[in-house]
XYZ file of C-alpha atoms in Angstrom:
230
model
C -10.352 -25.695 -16.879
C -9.892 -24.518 -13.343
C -7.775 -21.457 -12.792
C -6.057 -21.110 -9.600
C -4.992 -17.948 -8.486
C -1.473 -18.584 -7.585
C -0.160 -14.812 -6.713
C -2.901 -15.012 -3.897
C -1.843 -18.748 -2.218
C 2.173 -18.713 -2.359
C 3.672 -18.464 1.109
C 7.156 -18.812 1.755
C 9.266 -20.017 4.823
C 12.137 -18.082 5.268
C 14.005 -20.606 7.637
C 12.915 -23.154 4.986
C 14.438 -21.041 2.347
C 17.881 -20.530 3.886
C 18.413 -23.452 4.732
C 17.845 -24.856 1.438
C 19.443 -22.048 0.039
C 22.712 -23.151 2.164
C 23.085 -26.907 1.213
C 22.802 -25.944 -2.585
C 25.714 -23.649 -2.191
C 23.718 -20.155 -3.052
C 23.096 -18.745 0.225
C 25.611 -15.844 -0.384
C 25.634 -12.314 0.643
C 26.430 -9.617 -1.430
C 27.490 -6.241 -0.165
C 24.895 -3.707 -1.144
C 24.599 0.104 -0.859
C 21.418 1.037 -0.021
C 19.143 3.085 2.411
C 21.075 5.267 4.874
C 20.015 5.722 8.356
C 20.690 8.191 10.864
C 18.503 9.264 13.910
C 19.276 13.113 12.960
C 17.076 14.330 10.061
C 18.105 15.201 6.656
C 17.695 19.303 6.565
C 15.040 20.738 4.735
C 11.633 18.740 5.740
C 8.242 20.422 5.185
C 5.479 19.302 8.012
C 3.883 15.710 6.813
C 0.906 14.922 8.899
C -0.934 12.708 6.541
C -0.067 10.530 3.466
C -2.922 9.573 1.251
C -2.304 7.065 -1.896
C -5.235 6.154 -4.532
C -4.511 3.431 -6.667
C -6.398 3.622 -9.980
C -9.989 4.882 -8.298
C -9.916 0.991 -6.630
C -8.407 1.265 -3.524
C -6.914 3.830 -1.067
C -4.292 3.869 1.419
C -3.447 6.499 4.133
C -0.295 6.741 6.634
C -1.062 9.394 9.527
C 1.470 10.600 11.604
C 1.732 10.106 15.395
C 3.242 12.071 17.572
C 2.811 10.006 20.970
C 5.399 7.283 18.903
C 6.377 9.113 16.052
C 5.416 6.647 13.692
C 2.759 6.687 10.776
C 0.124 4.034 10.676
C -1.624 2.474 8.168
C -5.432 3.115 6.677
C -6.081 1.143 4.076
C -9.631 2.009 2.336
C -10.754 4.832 5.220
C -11.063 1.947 8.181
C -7.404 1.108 10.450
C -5.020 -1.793 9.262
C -4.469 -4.028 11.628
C -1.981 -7.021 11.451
C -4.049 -10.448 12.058
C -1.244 -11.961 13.944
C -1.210 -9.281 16.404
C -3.783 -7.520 16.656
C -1.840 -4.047 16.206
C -2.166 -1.483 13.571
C 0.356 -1.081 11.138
C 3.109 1.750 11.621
C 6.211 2.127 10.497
C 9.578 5.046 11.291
C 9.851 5.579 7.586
C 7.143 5.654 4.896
C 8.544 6.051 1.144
C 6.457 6.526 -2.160
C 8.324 5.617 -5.565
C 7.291 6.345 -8.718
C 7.888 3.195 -11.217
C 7.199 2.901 -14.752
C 4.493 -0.088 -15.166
C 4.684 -2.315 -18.104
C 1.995 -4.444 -20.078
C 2.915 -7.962 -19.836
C 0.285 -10.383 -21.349
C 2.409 -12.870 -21.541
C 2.501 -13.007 -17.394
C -1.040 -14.492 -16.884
C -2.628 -17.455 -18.823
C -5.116 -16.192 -21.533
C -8.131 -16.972 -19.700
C -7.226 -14.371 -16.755
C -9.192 -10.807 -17.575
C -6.526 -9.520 -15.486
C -3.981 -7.213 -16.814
C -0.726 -8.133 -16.266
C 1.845 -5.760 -15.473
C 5.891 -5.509 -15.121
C 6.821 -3.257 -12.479
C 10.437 -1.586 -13.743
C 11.958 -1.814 -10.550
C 15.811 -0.075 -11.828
C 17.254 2.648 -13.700
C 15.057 5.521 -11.805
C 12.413 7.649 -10.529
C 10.809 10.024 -8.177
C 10.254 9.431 -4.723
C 8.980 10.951 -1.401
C 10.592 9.940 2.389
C 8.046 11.045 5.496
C 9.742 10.509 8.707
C 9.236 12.340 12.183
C 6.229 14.315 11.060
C 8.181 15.355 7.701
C 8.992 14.941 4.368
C 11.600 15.204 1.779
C 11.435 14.470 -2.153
C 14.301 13.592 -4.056
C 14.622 11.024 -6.127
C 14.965 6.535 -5.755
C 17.596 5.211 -7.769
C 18.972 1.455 -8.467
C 21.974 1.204 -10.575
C 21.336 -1.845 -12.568
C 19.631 -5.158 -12.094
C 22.730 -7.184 -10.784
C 23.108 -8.894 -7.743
C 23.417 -6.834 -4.635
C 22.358 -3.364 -6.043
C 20.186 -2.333 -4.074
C 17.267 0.805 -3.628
C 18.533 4.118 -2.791
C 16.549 7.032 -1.828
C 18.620 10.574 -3.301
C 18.303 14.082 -2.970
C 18.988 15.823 -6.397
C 22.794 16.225 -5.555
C 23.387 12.578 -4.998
C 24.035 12.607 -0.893
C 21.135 10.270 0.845
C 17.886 11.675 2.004
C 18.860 10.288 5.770
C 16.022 7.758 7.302
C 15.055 7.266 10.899
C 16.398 3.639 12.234
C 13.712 1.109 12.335
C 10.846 0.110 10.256
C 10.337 0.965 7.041
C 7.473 0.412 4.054
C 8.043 1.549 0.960
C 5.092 2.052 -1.467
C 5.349 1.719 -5.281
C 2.661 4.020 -7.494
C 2.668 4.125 -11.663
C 2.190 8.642 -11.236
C 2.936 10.819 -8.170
C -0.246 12.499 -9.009
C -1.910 9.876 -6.874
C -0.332 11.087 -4.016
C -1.229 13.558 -1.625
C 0.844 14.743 1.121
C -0.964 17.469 3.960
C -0.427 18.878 7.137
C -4.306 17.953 8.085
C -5.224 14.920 9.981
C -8.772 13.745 8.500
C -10.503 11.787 11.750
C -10.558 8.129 9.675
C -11.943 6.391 12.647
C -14.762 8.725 12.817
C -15.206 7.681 9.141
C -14.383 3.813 9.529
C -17.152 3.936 12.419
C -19.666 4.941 10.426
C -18.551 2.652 7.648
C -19.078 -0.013 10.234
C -22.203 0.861 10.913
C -23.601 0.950 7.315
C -25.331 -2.682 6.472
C -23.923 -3.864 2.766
C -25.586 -6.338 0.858
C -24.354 -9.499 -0.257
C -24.120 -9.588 -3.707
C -26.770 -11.304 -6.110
C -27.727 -14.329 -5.887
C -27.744 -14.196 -2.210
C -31.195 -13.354 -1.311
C -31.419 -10.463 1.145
C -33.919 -10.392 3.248
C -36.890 -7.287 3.436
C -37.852 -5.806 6.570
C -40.933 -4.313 6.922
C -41.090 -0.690 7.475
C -43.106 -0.206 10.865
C -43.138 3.697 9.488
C -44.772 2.999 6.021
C -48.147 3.605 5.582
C -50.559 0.918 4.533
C -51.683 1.114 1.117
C -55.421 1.634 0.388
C -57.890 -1.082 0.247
C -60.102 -0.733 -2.233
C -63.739 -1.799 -1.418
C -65.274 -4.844 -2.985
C -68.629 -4.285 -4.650
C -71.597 -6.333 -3.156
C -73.645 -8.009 -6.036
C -76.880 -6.614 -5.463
C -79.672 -9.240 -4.721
């Protein structure tokens, strides 16, 4: 039995969806508190020049702060993320980091899948880190329950809003905070992608790869034939 790998090949159009959404009479908007937004800081930032993110020793991701456009932009495994419909790498005003408890769920994937599956516990709350204008603050993300139109909020410890920079924001969920580093050094990735670049990988087996011939190596010995004496 073929299994098709459906959380990699579902697309959605959101003019599609509305629309749809509208002539079965569910297309309503609920008032939400959420994010708060203000072009003046929240007091108290310490300097955030780089944001690096392992996730479980299988991938990496990395936001580096800009000061020409006072944005962060996105590594993702050392090299530059770029976005395929524009040819731009990925940036953003406001990066957040949320720590949310993970749950097994076996009963998410068909049995054949090797895959674990896993519930990401997306209320109640957790810890969380905003970077922002070359800063960052930690507090604390917080949703109230799991009801229509309660939406993400991102605290310091005494409740008031950790204030966000108007524009574009990514947030980025991870099971511990001890995967997350946060440094006032700028590591040169594109030194490091370029070099990346430049190192050949194999295909994987079965694909043959093909040997070239050292021009370096020296030849091995030839070993003399005896002549059968006459």
């Amino acid at each position: 039995m073929a299994i098709c790998p459906f959380e990699h090949t579902l697309y959605l159009d959101t003019n599609v969806l509305w629309d749809r959404a509208t002539r079965r009479g569910v297309n309503t908007g609920y008032r939400a508190r959420g994010f708060a937004f203000s072009e003046t800081p929240s007091p108290g930032g310490e300097p955030a020049n780089d944001l690096h993110v392992e996730y479980y020793g299988q991938i990496d991701v990395r936001w580096q702060y800009r000061e020409e456009t006072n944005t962060y932009v996105r590594y993702t495994d050392n090299a530059p993320h770029f976005d395929a419909a524009d040819g731009e790498q990925l940036w953003a005003d406001n990066v957040i980091v949320i720590e949310v408890p993970h749950e097994e769920r076996p009963d998410l994937f068909e049995s054949e899948s090797r895959s674990a599956s896993q519930q990401i516990n997306l209320w109640d709350t957790g810890r969380a880190y905003l970077l922002r204008d070359g800063q960052y603050w930690e507090g604390y993300w917080r949703r109230r329950d799991r009801e229509p139109g309660t939406a993400l909020e991102v605290m310091f410890g005494d409740n008031t809003p950790i204030m966000m920079r108007p524009g574009r924001t990514w947030v980025m969920v991870t099971r511990w905070m001890n995967y997350v580093t946060i440094s006032t050094e700028r590591p040169n990735i594109e030194a490091t992608a370029t070099i990346i670049a430049l190192t050949p990988t194999n295909t994987p087996w079965p694909t043959p790869i093909p040997q070239t011939p050292d021009p370096n190596a020296q030849a091995a010995p030839v070993e003399a034939t005896p002549t059968p004496a006459s």
